[in-house]
mmCIF file of C-alpha atoms and ligand atoms in Angstrom:
data_model
loop_
_atom_site.group_PDB
_atom_site.id
_atom_site.type_symbol
_atom_site.label_atom_id
_atom_site.label_comp_id
_atom_site.label_asym_id
_atom_site.label_seq_id
_atom_site.Cartn_x
_atom_site.Cartn_y
_atom_site.Cartn_z
ATOM 1 C CA MET A 23 81.467 109.329 64.361
ATOM 2 C CA LYS A 24 79.820 112.051 61.957
ATOM 3 C CA ILE A 25 78.114 114.698 63.976
ATOM 4 C CA LYS A 26 74.392 115.399 63.122
ATOM 5 C CA TYR A 27 73.492 119.070 62.731
ATOM 6 C CA ILE A 28 69.781 119.947 63.314
ATOM 7 C CA ALA A 29 68.926 123.643 63.036
ATOM 8 C CA TYR A 30 65.855 124.824 64.576
ATOM 9 C CA MET A 31 64.031 128.375 63.781
ATOM 10 C CA ALA A 32 60.632 130.257 64.236
ATOM 11 C CA SER A 33 59.968 132.380 61.187
ATOM 12 C CA SER A 34 57.299 134.892 60.132
ATOM 13 C CA ILE A 35 55.252 134.189 56.724
ATOM 14 C CA ASP A 36 57.570 136.419 55.079
ATOM 15 C CA GLY A 37 60.610 134.610 56.369
ATOM 16 C CA ARG A 38 61.793 137.302 59.156
ATOM 17 C CA ILE A 39 63.050 135.595 62.416
ATOM 18 C CA ALA A 40 62.883 138.953 64.619
ATOM 19 C CA GLN A 41 62.241 142.441 64.305
ATOM 20 C CA SER A 42 65.932 143.486 65.128
ATOM 21 C CA ASN A 43 68.975 141.632 66.065
ATOM 22 C CA GLN A 44 68.154 143.109 69.505
ATOM 23 C CA SER A 45 64.777 141.538 70.108
ATOM 24 C CA GLY A 46 63.741 138.685 71.348
ATOM 25 C CA ILE A 47 61.074 135.899 70.191
ATOM 26 C CA ASP A 48 58.249 136.437 72.517
ATOM 27 C CA TRP A 49 56.131 136.501 69.485
ATOM 28 C CA THR A 50 56.278 132.772 69.153
ATOM 29 C CA SER A 51 53.568 130.231 70.265
ATOM 30 C CA LYS A 52 53.488 128.056 73.378
ATOM 31 C CA GLU A 53 53.326 124.857 71.159
ATOM 32 C CA ASP A 54 56.471 126.121 69.122
ATOM 33 C CA SER A 55 58.572 126.754 72.510
ATOM 34 C CA ASN A 56 57.379 123.420 74.008
ATOM 35 C CA PHE A 57 58.521 121.661 70.711
ATOM 36 C CA TYR A 58 61.706 123.712 70.979
ATOM 37 C CA GLN A 59 62.441 123.317 74.490
ATOM 38 C CA ASN A 60 62.057 119.390 73.938
ATOM 39 C CA SER A 61 64.138 119.309 71.086
ATOM 40 C CA LEU A 62 67.184 120.789 72.780
ATOM 41 C CA LYS A 63 66.891 118.225 75.678
ATOM 42 C CA LYS A 64 67.983 115.446 73.299
ATOM 43 C CA VAL A 65 70.904 117.290 71.527
ATOM 44 C CA ASP A 66 74.625 117.166 72.867
ATOM 45 C CA ALA A 67 75.201 120.967 72.407
ATOM 46 C CA VAL A 68 74.045 123.935 70.601
ATOM 47 C CA ILE A 69 75.865 126.543 68.318
ATOM 48 C CA VAL A 70 74.510 130.107 68.959
ATOM 49 C CA GLY A 71 75.479 133.500 67.895
ATOM 50 C CA HIS A 72 76.724 136.339 70.095
ATOM 51 C CA ASN A 73 73.453 138.438 69.786
ATOM 52 C CA THR A 74 71.001 135.250 70.370
ATOM 53 C CA TYR A 75 73.291 134.307 73.193
ATOM 54 C CA LYS A 76 72.828 137.579 74.815
ATOM 55 C CA LEU A 77 69.450 137.941 74.208
ATOM 56 C CA ALA A 78 68.368 134.242 75.550
ATOM 57 C CA SER A 79 66.311 134.513 78.285
ATOM 58 C CA ARG A 80 66.702 130.584 79.428
ATOM 59 C CA ARG A 81 70.173 129.013 78.639
ATOM 60 C CA ASN A 82 68.903 125.809 79.764
ATOM 61 C CA TRP A 83 71.364 124.215 77.096
ATOM 62 C CA LYS A 84 73.889 121.449 77.636
ATOM 63 C CA ASP A 85 77.167 122.723 76.035
ATOM 64 C CA ALA A 86 76.827 125.991 74.268
ATOM 65 C CA ILE A 87 79.199 127.165 71.605
ATOM 66 C CA VAL A 88 78.741 130.879 71.092
ATOM 67 C CA LEU A 89 80.542 131.810 67.944
ATOM 68 C CA THR A 90 81.906 135.375 68.128
ATOM 69 C CA SER A 91 84.912 137.470 66.611
ATOM 70 C CA LYS A 92 85.880 138.548 69.981
ATOM 71 C CA VAL A 93 88.264 135.917 70.995
ATOM 72 C CA SER A 94 91.222 134.397 69.370
ATOM 73 C CA SER A 95 91.283 131.005 70.864
ATOM 74 C CA PRO A 96 88.161 129.119 72.309
ATOM 75 C CA LYS A 97 87.185 130.606 75.967
ATOM 76 C CA VAL A 98 85.560 128.171 78.189
ATOM 77 C CA LYS A 99 83.347 129.459 80.798
ATOM 78 C CA GLY A 100 81.261 126.618 82.493
ATOM 79 C CA LYS A 101 79.309 124.860 79.918
ATOM 80 C CA THR A 102 79.932 127.938 77.525
ATOM 81 C CA ILE A 103 82.762 127.892 74.988
ATOM 82 C CA PHE A 104 83.609 131.290 73.096
ATOM 83 C CA LEU A 105 84.794 130.204 69.676
ATOM 84 C CA ASN A 106 85.814 132.546 66.557
ATOM 85 C CA PRO A 107 85.419 130.305 63.623
ATOM 86 C CA LYS A 108 87.977 132.275 61.537
ATOM 87 C CA LYS A 109 90.704 131.598 64.349
ATOM 88 C CA SER A 110 89.797 128.001 65.530
ATOM 89 C CA ASN A 111 88.713 124.854 63.499
ATOM 90 C CA LEU A 112 85.036 124.702 64.521
ATOM 91 C CA LYS A 113 84.358 121.361 63.094
ATOM 92 C CA LYS A 114 87.660 119.730 64.696
ATOM 93 C CA PHE A 115 86.752 121.290 67.936
ATOM 94 C CA LEU A 116 83.347 119.797 67.854
ATOM 95 C CA GLN A 117 84.668 116.390 66.771
ATOM 96 C CA ASN A 118 87.215 116.415 69.716
ATOM 97 C CA GLN A 119 84.064 116.906 72.161
ATOM 98 C CA ASN A 120 82.681 113.743 71.052
ATOM 99 C CA TYR A 121 78.979 115.096 70.442
ATOM 100 C CA ARG A 122 76.776 113.264 68.215
ATOM 101 C CA LYS A 123 73.958 115.639 67.807
ATOM 102 C CA ILE A 124 74.151 119.560 67.703
ATOM 103 C CA ALA A 125 71.283 122.172 67.673
ATOM 104 C CA ILE A 126 72.004 125.182 65.427
ATOM 105 C CA ILE A 127 69.930 127.889 67.179
ATOM 106 C CA GLY A 128 70.570 131.008 65.366
ATOM 107 C CA GLY A 129 70.439 133.934 64.803
ATOM 108 C CA SER A 130 70.456 134.465 61.022
ATOM 109 C CA ARG A 131 74.605 134.766 60.904
ATOM 110 C CA VAL A 132 74.846 131.414 62.518
ATOM 111 C CA TYR A 133 72.285 129.765 60.286
ATOM 112 C CA ASP A 134 74.116 131.241 57.183
ATOM 113 C CA PHE A 135 77.616 129.990 58.764
ATOM 114 C CA CYS A 136 76.355 126.664 59.229
ATOM 115 C CA LEU A 137 74.511 125.981 56.003
ATOM 116 C CA ARG A 138 77.631 127.240 54.146
ATOM 117 C CA ASN A 139 80.007 125.183 56.069
ATOM 118 C CA LYS A 140 77.825 121.851 55.709
ATOM 119 C CA MET A 141 76.745 122.133 58.965
ATOM 120 C CA MET A 142 72.939 121.475 58.499
ATOM 121 C CA ASP A 143 71.640 118.268 58.102
ATOM 122 C CA GLU A 144 68.298 118.731 59.237
ATOM 123 C CA LEU A 145 65.637 121.947 59.364
ATOM 124 C CA TYR A 146 63.053 122.611 61.393
ATOM 125 C CA VAL A 147 61.138 125.955 60.532
ATOM 126 C CA THR A 148 58.076 126.616 62.356
ATOM 127 C CA ILE A 149 55.868 129.122 60.562
ATOM 128 C CA GLU A 150 54.121 131.499 63.055
ATOM 129 C CA PRO A 151 51.087 133.468 61.102
ATOM 130 C CA TYR A 152 52.475 136.732 60.881
ATOM 131 C CA VAL A 153 54.034 139.019 58.248
ATOM 132 C CA PHE A 154 56.542 141.289 59.554
ATOM 133 C CA THR A 155 57.155 143.175 56.227
ATOM 134 C CA ALA A 156 60.787 144.110 57.738
ATOM 135 C CA GLY A 157 63.431 142.365 60.101
ATOM 136 C CA ILE A 158 65.728 139.783 60.446
ATOM 137 C CA LEU A 159 65.818 137.375 57.573
ATOM 138 C CA MET A 160 66.704 133.439 58.544
ATOM 139 C CA PHE A 161 69.914 133.594 56.903
ATOM 140 C CA SER A 162 72.135 136.576 56.491
ATOM 141 C CA GLY A 163 74.347 135.693 53.743
ATOM 142 C CA ASN A 164 74.908 137.882 50.691
ATOM 143 C CA GLU A 165 76.088 135.644 48.194
ATOM 144 C CA PHE A 166 73.390 133.665 46.478
ATOM 145 C CA LYS A 167 73.673 129.974 46.554
ATOM 146 C CA LYS A 168 70.648 127.467 45.897
ATOM 147 C CA ASN A 169 70.660 124.910 48.710
ATOM 148 C CA LYS A 170 68.254 122.179 48.057
ATOM 149 C CA PHE A 171 66.191 120.563 50.732
ATOM 150 C CA SER A 172 63.288 118.077 50.718
ATOM 151 C CA LEU A 173 60.369 118.041 52.859
ATOM 152 C CA GLN A 174 60.051 115.258 55.429
ATOM 153 C CA SER A 175 57.092 116.379 57.212
ATOM 154 C CA ILE A 176 54.248 119.219 58.150
ATOM 155 C CA LYS A 177 52.433 119.618 61.203
ATOM 156 C CA ARG A 178 49.756 121.989 62.610
ATOM 157 C CA LEU A 179 51.288 122.694 65.800
ATOM 158 C CA ASN A 180 47.814 124.578 67.137
ATOM 159 C CA LYS A 181 44.433 125.781 65.975
ATOM 160 C CA LYS A 182 46.156 129.555 65.589
ATOM 161 C CA SER A 183 47.810 128.328 62.334
ATOM 162 C CA THR A 184 51.159 127.733 63.534
ATOM 163 C CA VAL A 185 52.849 125.170 61.168
ATOM 164 C CA LEU A 186 55.904 123.054 61.927
ATOM 165 C CA LEU A 187 58.176 121.947 58.831
ATOM 166 C CA LYS A 188 60.913 119.538 58.757
ATOM 167 C CA TYR A 189 63.104 119.584 55.965
ATOM 168 C CA ILE A 190 66.525 117.414 55.093
ATOM 169 C CA ASN A 191 69.214 119.076 53.545
ATOM 170 C CA ARG A 192 69.907 117.411 49.899
ATOM 171 C CA ASN A 193 73.152 118.973 49.059
HETATM 172 N N1 LIG B 8 63.353 133.042 65.292
HETATM 173 C C1 LIG B 8 64.061 132.370 65.738
HETATM 174 O O1 LIG B 8 64.145 131.254 65.613
HETATM 175 C C2 LIG B 8 65.376 132.786 66.087
HETATM 176 C C3 LIG B 8 66.441 132.134 66.290
HETATM 177 C C4 LIG B 8 67.708 132.610 67.135
HETATM 178 C C5 LIG B 8 67.772 134.073 67.064
HETATM 179 N N2 LIG B 8 66.775 134.690 66.795
HETATM 180 C C6 LIG B 8 66.869 136.280 66.749
HETATM 181 O O2 LIG B 8 68.082 136.906 65.710
HETATM 182 C C7 LIG B 8 68.185 137.849 66.129
HETATM 183 C C8 LIG B 8 69.779 137.732 66.069
HETATM 184 O O3 LIG B 8 70.349 137.620 64.680
HETATM 185 P P1 LIG B 8 71.660 137.740 64.394
HETATM 186 O O4 LIG B 8 72.071 137.376 63.043
HETATM 187 O O5 LIG B 8 71.898 139.364 64.940
HETATM 188 O O6 LIG B 8 72.519 137.140 65.341
HETATM 189 P P2 LIG B 8 73.555 136.070 66.042
HETATM 190 O O7 LIG B 8 73.892 135.196 64.895
HETATM 191 O O8 LIG B 8 72.680 135.414 67.123
HETATM 192 O O9 LIG B 8 74.665 136.755 66.271
HETATM 193 C C9 LIG B 8 75.441 137.560 65.502
HETATM 194 C C10 LIG B 8 76.759 137.853 66.324
HETATM 195 O O10 LIG B 8 77.341 136.521 66.491
HETATM 196 C C11 LIG B 8 78.756 136.480 66.318
HETATM 197 N N3 LIG B 8 79.113 135.580 65.187
HETATM 198 C C12 LIG B 8 77.784 134.831 64.569
HETATM 199 N N4 LIG B 8 78.385 134.362 63.332
HETATM 200 C C13 LIG B 8 79.799 134.211 63.584
HETATM 201 C C14 LIG B 8 80.959 133.589 62.712
HETATM 202 N N5 LIG B 8 80.715 133.086 61.525
HETATM 203 N N6 LIG B 8 81.894 134.285 62.966
HETATM 204 C C15 LIG B 8 82.391 135.177 64.194
HETATM 205 N N7 LIG B 8 81.379 135.593 64.997
HETATM 206 C C16 LIG B 8 80.184 135.064 64.756
HETATM 207 C C17 LIG B 8 79.466 137.907 66.054
HETATM 208 O O11 LIG B 8 79.346 138.613 67.252
HETATM 209 P P3 LIG B 8 80.722 139.311 67.694
HETATM 210 O O12 LIG B 8 80.222 140.531 67.392
HETATM 211 O O13 LIG B 8 80.874 138.965 69.320
HETATM 212 O O14 LIG B 8 81.778 139.060 66.839
HETATM 213 C C18 LIG B 8 77.601 138.505 65.275
HETATM 214 O O15 LIG B 8 77.836 139.791 65.703
HETATM 215 C C19 LIG B 8 67.589 138.228 67.669
HETATM 216 O O16 LIG B 8 66.792 139.005 67.489
HETATM 217 C C20 LIG B 8 67.352 136.924 68.283
HETATM 218 O O17 LIG B 8 66.146 137.087 68.704
HETATM 219 C C21 LIG B 8 65.690 134.511 66.051
#
């Protein structure tokens, strides 16, 4: 059975997901937070980067696969699995767990890794009404590639101009 990979990100108007890789996401709206928490209830597992994992205030995920270079083979701690994709075959590992739906929850290195490895079938982007002018971009890649997505829906989440975009990967 093919796994469905769904990415979730909250962004400023200028495509930044955080001020720095040590800062949290306390600037997002209550409506986005509700959407995000409800969405995570519908997936079997999340894929998260080590920085985002360490920063997360609530880890109410089902299974979590934390990407890190710090392990040479998958290390299991309860429902959290630390995995180094350079040393272990991530896709094979996920298939073996019988997951059906997986949420990609960032940060920027993880979004980039998943997109490049064809692990991003759908993408939800919440745009909050701020321009940060600097900060962490959505995707941290340094190799240009034009990935095609098509817009499936646009939803205004509140009166404060927060917008939720849903895209399907067309690559
Ligand atoms: N607005 C949003 O929707 C959103 C979502 C998520 C995160 N964020 C923010 O994004 C920032 C973090 O971004 P980030 O790019 O620094 O973080 P990240 O992707 O969460 O973490 C990067 C770290 O994860 C590990 N990692 C990621 N990809 C890997 C790979 N392919 N192979 C091996 N290890 C990998 C490495 O950890 P090791 O050092 O252990 O090797 C790397 O240093 C935070 O400020 C967070 O709050 C925002």
